[in-house]
PDB file of C-alpha atoms in Angstrom:
ATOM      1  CA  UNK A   1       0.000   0.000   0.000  1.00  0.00           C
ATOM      2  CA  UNK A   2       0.837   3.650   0.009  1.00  0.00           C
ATOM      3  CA  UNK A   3       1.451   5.683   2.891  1.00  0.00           C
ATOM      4  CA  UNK A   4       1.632   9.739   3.042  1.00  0.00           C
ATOM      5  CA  UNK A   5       3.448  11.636   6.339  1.00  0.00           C
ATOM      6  CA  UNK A   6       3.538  15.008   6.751  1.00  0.00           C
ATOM      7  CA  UNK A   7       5.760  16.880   8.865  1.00  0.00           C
ATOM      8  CA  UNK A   8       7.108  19.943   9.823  1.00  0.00           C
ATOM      9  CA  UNK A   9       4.150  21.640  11.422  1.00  0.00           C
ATOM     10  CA  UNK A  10       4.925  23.794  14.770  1.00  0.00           C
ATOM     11  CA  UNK A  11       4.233  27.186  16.674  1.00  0.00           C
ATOM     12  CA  UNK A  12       5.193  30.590  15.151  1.00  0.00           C
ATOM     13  CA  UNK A  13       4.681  33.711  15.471  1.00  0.00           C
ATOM     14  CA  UNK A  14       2.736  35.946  12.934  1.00  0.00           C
ATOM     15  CA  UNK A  15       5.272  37.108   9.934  1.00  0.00           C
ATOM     16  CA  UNK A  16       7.103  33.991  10.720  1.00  0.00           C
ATOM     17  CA  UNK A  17       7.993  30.779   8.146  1.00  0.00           C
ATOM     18  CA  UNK A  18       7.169  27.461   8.343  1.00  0.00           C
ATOM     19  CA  UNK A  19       8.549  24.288   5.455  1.00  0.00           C
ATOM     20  CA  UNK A  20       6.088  21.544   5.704  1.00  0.00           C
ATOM     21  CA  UNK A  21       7.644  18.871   4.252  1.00  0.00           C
ATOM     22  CA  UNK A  22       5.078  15.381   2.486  1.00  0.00           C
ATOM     23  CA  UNK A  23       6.457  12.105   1.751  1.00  0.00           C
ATOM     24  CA  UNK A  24       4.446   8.949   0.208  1.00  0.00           C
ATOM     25  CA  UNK A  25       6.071   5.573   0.250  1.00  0.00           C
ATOM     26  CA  UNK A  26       5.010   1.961  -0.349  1.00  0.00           C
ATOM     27  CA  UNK A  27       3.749   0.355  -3.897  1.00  0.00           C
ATOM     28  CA  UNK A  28       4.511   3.456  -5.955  1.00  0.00           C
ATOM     29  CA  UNK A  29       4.440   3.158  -9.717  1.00  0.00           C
ATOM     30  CA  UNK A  30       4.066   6.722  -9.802  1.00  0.00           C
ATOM     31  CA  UNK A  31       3.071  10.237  -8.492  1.00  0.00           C
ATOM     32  CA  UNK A  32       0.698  12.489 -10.522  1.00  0.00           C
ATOM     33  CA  UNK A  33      -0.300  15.567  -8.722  1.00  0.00           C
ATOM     34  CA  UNK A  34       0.244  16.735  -5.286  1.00  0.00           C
ATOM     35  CA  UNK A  35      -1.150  18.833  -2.911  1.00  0.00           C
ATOM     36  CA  UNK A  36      -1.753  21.057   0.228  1.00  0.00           C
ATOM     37  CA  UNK A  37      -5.483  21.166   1.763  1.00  0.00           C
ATOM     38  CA  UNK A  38      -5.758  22.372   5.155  1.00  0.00           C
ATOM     39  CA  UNK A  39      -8.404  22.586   8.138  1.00  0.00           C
ATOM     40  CA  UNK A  40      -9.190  25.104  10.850  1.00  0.00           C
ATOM     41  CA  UNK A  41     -11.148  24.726  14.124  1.00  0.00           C
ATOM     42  CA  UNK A  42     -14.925  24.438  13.087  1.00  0.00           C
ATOM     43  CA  UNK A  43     -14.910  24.683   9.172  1.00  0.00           C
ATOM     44  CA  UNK A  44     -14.227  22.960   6.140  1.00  0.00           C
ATOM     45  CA  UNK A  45     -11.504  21.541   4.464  1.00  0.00           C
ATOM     46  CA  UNK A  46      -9.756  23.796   2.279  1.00  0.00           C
ATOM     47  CA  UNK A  47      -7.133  23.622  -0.970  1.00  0.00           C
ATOM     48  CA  UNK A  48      -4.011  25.591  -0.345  1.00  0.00           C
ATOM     49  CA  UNK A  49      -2.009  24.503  -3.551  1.00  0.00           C
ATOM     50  CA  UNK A  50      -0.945  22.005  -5.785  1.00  0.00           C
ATOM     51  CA  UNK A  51       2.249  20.812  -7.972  1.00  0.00           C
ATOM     52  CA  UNK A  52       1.846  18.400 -11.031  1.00  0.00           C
ATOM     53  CA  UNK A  53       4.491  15.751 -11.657  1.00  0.00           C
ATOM     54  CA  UNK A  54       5.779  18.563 -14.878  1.00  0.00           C
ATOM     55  CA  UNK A  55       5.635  21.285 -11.978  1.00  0.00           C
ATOM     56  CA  UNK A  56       3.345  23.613 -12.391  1.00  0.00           C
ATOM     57  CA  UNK A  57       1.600  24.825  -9.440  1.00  0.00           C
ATOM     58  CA  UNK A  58      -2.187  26.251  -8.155  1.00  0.00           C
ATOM     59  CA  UNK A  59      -2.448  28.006  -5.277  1.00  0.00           C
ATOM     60  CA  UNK A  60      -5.314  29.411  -3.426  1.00  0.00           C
ATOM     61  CA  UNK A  61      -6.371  33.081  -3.502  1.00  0.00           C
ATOM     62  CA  UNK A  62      -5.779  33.421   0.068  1.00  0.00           C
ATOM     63  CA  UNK A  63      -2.233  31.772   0.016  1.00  0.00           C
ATOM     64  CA  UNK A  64      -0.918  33.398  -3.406  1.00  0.00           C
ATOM     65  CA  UNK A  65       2.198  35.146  -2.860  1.00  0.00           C
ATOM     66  CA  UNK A  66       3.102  34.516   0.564  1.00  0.00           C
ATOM     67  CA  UNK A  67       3.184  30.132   0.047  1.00  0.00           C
ATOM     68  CA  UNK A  68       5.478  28.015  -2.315  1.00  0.00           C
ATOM     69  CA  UNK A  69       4.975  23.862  -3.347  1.00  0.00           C
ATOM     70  CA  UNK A  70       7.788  22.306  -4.578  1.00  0.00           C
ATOM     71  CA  UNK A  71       8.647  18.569  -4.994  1.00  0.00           C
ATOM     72  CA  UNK A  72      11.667  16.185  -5.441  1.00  0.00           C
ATOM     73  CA  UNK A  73       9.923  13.545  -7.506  1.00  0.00           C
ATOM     74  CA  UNK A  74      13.237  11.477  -6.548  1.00  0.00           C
ATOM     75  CA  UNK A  75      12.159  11.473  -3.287  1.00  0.00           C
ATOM     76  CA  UNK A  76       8.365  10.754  -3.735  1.00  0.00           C
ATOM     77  CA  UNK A  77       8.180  14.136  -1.651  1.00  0.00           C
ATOM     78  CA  UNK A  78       6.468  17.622  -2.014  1.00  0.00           C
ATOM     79  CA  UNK A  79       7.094  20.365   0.275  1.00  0.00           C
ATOM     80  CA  UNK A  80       4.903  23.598   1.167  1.00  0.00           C
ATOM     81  CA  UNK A  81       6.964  26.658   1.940  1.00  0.00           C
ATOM     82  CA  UNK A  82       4.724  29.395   4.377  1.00  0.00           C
ATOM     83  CA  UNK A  83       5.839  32.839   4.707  1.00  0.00           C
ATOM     84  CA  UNK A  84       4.639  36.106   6.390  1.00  0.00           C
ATOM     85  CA  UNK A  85       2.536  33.609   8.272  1.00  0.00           C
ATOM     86  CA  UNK A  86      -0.702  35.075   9.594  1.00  0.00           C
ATOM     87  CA  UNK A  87      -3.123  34.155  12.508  1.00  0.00           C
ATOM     88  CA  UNK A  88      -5.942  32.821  10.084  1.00  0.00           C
ATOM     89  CA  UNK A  89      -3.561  30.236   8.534  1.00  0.00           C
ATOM     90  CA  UNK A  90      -3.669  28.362  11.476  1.00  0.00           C
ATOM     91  CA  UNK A  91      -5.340  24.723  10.684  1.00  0.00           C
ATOM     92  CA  UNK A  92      -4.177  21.282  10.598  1.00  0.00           C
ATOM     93  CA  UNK A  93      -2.141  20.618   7.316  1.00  0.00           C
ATOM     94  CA  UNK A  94      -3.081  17.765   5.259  1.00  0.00           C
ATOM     95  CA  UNK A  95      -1.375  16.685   1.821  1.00  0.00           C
ATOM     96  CA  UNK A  96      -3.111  14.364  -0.611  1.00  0.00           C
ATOM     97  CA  UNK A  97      -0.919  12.187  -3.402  1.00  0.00           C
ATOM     98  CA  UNK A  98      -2.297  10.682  -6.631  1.00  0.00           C
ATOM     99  CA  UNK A  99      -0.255   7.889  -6.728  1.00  0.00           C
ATOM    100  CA  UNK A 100      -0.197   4.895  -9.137  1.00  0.00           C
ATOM    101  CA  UNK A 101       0.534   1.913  -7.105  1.00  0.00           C
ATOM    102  CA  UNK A 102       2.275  -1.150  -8.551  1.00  0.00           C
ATOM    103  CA  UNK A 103      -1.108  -3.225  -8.522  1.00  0.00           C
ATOM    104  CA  UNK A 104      -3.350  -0.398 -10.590  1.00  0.00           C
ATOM    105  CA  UNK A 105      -3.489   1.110 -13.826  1.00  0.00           C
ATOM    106  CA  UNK A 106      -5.334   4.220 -12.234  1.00  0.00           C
ATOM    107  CA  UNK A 107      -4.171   7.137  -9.945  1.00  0.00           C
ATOM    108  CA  UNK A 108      -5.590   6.790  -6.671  1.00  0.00           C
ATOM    109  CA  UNK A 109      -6.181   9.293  -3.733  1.00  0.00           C
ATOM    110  CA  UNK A 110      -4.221   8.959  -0.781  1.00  0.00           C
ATOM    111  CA  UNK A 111      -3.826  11.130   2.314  1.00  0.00           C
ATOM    112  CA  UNK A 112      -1.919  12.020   5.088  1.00  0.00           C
ATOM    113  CA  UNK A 113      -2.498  12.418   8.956  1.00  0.00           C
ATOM    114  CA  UNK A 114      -2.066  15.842   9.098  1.00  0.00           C
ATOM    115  CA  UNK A 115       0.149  18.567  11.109  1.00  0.00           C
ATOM    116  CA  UNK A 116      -0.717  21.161  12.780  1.00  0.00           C
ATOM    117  CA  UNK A 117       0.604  24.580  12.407  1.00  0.00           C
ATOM    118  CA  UNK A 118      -0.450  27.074  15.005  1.00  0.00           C
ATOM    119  CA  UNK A 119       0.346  31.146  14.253  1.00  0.00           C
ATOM    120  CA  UNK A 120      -0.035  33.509  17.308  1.00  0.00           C
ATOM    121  CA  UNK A 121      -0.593  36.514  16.885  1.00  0.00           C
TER     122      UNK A 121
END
């Protein structure tokens, strides 16, 4: 199977960075795309961005400017730099793989556990 860790989540203070940093291992064939979602206290989740196995990248409105995905495709990983950091970005940080396993011909979802990234303000 596939398995998808996040890491790098913490406390900072608002202005501050953060690097998230997503790894999938297991039965991997392949990675498509990869992504960022995140969720706060009491709503939904949300996207925050996304990198294609070319590269490109999608970020949300709210995130444009001040967040950067990258990946090493070597390295099955994708990270999620945060800058200038602000109170509202404070959720739980998830990051979703569509991975082609060994056993399928089709890109399937999988997801991590989360991290959570606290800003004070």
């Amino acid at each position: 199977q596939v398995q998808v860790v996040e890491s790098g989540g913490g406390l900072v203070q608002a202005g501050g960075s953060l690097r998230l940093t997503c790894t999938a291992s297991g039965s991997i064939f392949s990675i498509n795309a990869m992504s960022w979602y995140r969720q706060a206290p009491g709503k939904q989740r949300e996207f925050v961005g996304l990198i294609t196995s070319a590269g490109s990248t999608n970020y949300a409105d709210s995130v444009k400017e001040r967040f950067t995905v990258s990946r090493d495709n070597d390295k099955n990983t994708v990270y999620l730099q945060m800058n200038r950091l602000k109170a509202e970005d404070t959720a739980v940080y998830y990051c979703k793989a569509w991975v082609v396993t060994l056993n399928s011909r089709r890109p399937n979802e999988y997801w991590g556990q989360g991290t959570q990234v606290t800003v004070s303000s």
